[in-house]
mmCIF file of C-alpha atoms and ligand atoms in Angstrom:
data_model
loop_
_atom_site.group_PDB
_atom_site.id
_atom_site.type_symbol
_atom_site.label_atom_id
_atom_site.label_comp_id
_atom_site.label_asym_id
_atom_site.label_seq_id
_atom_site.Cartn_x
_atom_site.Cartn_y
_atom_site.Cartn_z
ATOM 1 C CA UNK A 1 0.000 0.000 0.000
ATOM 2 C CA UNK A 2 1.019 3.577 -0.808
ATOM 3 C CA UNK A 3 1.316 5.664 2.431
ATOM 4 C CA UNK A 4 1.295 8.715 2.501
ATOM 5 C CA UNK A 5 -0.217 12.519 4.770
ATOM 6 C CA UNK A 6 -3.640 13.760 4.720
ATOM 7 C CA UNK A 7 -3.716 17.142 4.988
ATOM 8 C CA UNK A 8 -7.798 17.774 6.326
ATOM 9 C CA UNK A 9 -7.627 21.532 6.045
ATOM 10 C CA UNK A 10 -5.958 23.730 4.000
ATOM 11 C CA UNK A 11 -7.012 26.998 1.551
ATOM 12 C CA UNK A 12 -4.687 25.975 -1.946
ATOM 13 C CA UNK A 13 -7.291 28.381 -3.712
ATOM 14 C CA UNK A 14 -6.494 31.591 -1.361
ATOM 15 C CA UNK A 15 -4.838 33.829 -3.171
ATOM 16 C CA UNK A 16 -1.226 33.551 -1.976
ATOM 17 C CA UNK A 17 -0.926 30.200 -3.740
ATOM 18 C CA UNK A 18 -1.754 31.884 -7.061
ATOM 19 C CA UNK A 19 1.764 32.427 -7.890
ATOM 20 C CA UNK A 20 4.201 29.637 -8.162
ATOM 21 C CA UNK A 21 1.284 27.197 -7.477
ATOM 22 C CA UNK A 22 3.365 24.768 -9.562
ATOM 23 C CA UNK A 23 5.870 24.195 -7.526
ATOM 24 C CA UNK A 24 3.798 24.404 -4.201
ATOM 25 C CA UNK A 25 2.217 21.400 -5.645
ATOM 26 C CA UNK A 26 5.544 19.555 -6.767
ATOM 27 C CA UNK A 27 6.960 20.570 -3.013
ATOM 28 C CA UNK A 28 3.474 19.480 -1.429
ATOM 29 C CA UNK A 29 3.827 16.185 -3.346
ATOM 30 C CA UNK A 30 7.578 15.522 -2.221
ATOM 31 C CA UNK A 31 6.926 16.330 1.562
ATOM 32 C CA UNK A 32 4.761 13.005 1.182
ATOM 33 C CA UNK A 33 0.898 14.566 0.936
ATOM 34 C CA UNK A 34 -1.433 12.357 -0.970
ATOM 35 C CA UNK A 35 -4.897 14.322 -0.561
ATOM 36 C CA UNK A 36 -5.537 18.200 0.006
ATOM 37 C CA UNK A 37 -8.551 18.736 1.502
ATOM 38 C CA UNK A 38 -9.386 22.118 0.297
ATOM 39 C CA UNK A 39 -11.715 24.226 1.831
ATOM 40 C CA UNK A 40 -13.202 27.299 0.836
ATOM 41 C CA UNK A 41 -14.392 30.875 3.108
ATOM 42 C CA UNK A 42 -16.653 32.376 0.708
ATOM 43 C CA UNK A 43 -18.530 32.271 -2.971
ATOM 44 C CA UNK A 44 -16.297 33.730 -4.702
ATOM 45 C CA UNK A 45 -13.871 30.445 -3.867
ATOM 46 C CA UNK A 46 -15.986 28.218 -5.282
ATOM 47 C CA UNK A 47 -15.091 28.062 -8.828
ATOM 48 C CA UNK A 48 -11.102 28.320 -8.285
ATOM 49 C CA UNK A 49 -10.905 25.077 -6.007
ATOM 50 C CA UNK A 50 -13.273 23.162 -8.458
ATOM 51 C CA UNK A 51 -10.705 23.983 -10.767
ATOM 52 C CA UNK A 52 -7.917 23.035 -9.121
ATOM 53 C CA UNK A 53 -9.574 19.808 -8.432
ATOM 54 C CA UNK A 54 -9.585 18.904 -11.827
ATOM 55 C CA UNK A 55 -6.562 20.174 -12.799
ATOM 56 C CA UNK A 56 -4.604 18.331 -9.707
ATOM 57 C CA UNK A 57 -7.527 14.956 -9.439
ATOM 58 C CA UNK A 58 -5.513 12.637 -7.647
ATOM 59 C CA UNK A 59 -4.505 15.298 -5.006
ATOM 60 C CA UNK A 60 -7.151 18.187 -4.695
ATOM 61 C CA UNK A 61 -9.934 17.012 -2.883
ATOM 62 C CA UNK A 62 -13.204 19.669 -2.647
ATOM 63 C CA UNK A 63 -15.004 20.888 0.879
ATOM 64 C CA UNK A 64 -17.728 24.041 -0.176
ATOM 65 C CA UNK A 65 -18.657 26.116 2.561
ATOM 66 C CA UNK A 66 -19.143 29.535 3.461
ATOM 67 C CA UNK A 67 -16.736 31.337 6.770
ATOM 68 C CA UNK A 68 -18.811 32.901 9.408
ATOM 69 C CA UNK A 69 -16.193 35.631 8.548
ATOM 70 C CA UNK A 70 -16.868 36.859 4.808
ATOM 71 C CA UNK A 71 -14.201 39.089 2.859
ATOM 72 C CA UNK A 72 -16.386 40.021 0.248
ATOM 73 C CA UNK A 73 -17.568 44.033 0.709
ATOM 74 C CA UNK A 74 -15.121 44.463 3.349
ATOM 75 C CA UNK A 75 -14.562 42.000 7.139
ATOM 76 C CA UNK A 76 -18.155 40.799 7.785
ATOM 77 C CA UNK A 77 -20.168 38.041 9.592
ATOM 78 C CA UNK A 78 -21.861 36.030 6.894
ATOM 79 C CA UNK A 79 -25.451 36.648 6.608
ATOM 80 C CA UNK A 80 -28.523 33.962 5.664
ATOM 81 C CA UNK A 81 -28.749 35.527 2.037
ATOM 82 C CA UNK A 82 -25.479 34.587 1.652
ATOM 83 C CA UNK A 83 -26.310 30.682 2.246
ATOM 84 C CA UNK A 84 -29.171 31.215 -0.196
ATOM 85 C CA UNK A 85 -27.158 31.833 -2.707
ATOM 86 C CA UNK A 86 -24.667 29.397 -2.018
ATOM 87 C CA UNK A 87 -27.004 26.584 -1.601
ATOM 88 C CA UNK A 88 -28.289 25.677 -5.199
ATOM 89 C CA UNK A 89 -23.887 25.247 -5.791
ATOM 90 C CA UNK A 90 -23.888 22.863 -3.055
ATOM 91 C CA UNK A 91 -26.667 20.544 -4.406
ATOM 92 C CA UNK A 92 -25.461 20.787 -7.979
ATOM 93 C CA UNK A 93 -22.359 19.632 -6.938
ATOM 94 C CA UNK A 94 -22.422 17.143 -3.774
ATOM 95 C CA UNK A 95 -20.859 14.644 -6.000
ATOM 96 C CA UNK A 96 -17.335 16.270 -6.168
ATOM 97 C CA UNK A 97 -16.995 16.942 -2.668
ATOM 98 C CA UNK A 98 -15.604 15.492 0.575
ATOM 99 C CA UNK A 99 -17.004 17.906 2.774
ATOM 100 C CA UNK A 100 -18.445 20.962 4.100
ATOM 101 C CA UNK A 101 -16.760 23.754 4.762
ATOM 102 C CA UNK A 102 -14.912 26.178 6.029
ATOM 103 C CA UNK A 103 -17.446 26.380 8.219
ATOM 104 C CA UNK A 104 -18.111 28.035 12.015
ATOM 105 C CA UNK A 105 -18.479 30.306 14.576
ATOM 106 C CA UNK A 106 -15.993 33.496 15.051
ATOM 107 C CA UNK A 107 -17.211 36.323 17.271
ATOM 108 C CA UNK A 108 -13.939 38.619 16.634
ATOM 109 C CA UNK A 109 -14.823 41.507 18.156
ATOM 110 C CA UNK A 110 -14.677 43.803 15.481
ATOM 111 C CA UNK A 111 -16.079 41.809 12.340
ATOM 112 C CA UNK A 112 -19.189 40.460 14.702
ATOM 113 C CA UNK A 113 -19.517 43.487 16.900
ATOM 114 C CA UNK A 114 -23.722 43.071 16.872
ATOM 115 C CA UNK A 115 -25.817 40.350 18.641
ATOM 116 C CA UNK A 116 -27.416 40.281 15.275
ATOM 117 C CA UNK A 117 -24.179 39.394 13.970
ATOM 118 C CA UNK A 118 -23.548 36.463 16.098
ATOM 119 C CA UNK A 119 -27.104 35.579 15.064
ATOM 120 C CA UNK A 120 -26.748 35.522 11.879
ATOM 121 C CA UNK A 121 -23.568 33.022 11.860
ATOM 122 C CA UNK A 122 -25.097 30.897 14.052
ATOM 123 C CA UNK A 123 -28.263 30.456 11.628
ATOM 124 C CA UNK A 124 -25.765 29.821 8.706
ATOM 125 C CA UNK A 125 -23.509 27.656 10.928
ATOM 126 C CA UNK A 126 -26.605 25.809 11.807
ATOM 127 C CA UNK A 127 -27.645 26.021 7.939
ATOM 128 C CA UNK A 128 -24.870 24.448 7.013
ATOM 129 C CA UNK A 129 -24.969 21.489 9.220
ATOM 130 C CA UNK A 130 -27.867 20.729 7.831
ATOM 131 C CA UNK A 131 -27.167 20.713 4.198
ATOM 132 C CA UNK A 132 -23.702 18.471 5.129
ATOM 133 C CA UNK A 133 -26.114 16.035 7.160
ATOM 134 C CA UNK A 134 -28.884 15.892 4.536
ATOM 135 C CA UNK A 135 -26.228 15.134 1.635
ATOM 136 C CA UNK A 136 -24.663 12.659 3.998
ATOM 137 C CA UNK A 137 -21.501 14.765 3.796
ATOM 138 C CA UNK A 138 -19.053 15.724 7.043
ATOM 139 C CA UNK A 139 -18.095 19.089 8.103
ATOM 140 C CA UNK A 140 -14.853 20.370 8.249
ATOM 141 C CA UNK A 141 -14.945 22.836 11.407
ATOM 142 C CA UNK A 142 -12.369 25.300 11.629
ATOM 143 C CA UNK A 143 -11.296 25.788 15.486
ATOM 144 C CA UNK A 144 -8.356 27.993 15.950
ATOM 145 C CA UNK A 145 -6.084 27.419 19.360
ATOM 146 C CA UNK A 146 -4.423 30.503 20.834
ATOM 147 C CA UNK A 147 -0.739 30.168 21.973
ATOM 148 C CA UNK A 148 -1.810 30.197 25.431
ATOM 149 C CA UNK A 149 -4.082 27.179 25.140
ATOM 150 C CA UNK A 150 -0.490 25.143 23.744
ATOM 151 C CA UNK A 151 -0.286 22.923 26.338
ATOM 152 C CA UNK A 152 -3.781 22.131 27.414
ATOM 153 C CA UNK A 153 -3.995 20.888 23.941
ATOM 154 C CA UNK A 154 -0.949 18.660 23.979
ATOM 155 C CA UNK A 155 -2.549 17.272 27.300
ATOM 156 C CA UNK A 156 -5.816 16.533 25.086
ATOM 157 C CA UNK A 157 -3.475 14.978 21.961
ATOM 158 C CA UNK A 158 -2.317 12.264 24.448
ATOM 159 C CA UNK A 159 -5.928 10.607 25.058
ATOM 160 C CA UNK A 160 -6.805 11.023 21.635
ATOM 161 C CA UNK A 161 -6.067 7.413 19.762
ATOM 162 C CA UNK A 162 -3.602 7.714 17.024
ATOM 163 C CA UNK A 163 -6.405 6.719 14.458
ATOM 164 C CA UNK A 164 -8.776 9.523 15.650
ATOM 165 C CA UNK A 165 -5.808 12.277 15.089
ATOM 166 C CA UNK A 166 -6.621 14.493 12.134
ATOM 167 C CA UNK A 167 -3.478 17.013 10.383
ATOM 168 C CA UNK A 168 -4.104 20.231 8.847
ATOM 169 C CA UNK A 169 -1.953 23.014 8.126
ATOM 170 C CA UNK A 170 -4.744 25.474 7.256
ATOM 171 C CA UNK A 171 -2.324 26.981 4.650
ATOM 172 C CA UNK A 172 -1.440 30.091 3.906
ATOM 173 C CA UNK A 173 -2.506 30.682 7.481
ATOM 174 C CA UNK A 174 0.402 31.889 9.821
ATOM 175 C CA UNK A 175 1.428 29.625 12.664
ATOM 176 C CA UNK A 176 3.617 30.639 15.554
ATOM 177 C CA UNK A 177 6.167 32.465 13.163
ATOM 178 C CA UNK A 178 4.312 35.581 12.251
ATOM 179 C CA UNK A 179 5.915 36.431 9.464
ATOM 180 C CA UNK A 180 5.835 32.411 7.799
ATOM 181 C CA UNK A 181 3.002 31.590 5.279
ATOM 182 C CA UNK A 182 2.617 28.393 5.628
ATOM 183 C CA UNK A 183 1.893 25.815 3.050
ATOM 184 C CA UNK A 184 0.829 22.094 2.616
ATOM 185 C CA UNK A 185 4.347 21.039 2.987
ATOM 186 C CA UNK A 186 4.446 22.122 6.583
ATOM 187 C CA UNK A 187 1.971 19.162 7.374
ATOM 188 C CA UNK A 188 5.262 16.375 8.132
ATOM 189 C CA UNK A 189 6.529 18.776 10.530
ATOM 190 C CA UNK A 190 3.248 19.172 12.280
ATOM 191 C CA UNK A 191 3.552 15.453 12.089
ATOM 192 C CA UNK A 192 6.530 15.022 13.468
ATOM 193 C CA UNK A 193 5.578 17.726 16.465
ATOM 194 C CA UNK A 194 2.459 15.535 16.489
ATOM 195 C CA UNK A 195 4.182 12.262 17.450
ATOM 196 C CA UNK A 196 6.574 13.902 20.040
ATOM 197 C CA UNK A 197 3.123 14.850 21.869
ATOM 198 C CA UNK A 198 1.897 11.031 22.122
ATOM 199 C CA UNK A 199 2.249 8.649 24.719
ATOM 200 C CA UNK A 200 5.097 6.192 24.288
ATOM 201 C CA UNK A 201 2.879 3.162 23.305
ATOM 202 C CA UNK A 202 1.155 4.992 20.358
HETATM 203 ZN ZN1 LIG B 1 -9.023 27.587 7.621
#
């Protein structure tokens, strides 16, 4: 059997990858990744990672699903119109997809300053969860850790079985080096950092 990493949650469509996406790939490929799970944060995604899907088949796998954080017209909660549209796309195309998502709950201060705000995410949030469960389809749940939280979550890592562990790099996202975009190639080091968290017998 080929072996090979999983990387569960990544965004190869954001922009940053646009240039030299070529040789992200070729590096992506090399560090050992066999599947991209490639999530999307808005609409305007959805096209570019259907694209890449085809153009990259054996290695660009499709989530749709709309961020409770939109960029579109400026930092914004997403709003139920915004799963109105988005929901015929979903339907027409369950068959190319893994998943759903990026999907969520983020009550930044500034970009969901309004109790209607947090409403409205948690109506699409809640939206979403059922379109996933009625096209028998899993969600892919961003949940981001603050530094702070490190070690409570290598405490949680340990009673997790090895099987049940998920990787994801959530490329181009920044990890603890602020001024490192990260890409899918960083998902053996997480690995590695991964396995130095585990008990002995894993
Ligand atoms: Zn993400």
């Amino acid at each position: 059997m080929d072996y090979g990493f999983v990387d569960c949650h990544g965004h190869i469509s954001a922009p940053e990858f646009q240039q030299g996406l070529p040789d992200v790939i070729h590096r992506t490929r090399q560090a050992g990744v066999k599947t991209l799970v490639a999530v999307t944060e808005g609409m305007e995604e959805f096209s570019r990672v259907l694209h890449l899907q085809e153009r990259y088949l054996d290695l660009v796998a499709p989530c749709l699903g709309l961020h409770p954080l939109q960029a579109a017209g400026g930092q914004r909660s997403v709003q139920p119109p915004d799963l109105e549209e988005a929901l015929p796309l979903f339907y027409n195309l369950r068959e190319r997809l893994v998943a759903v998502g990026e999907i969520g709950l983020d009550f930044t201060p500034w970009c969901a300053p309004t109790q209607q705000d947090r409403d409205d995410q948690m109506k699409v949030f809640i939206g979403q969860l059922d379109v996933a469960m009625e096209m028998d389809l899993p969600v892919n749940v961003h949940c981001s850790q603050s530094h702070q939280r490190h070690h409570e979550t290598a405490r949680e890592i340990q009673r997790i079985p090895l099987d049940h562990i998920c990787l994801e790099t959530d490329s181009p996202a920044r990890g603890l080096h602020r001024n490192v975009s990260r890409s899918p190639t960083f998902l053996r080091t997480d690995a590695e950092t991964t396995v130095l968290f585990l008990p002995p017998s894993a």
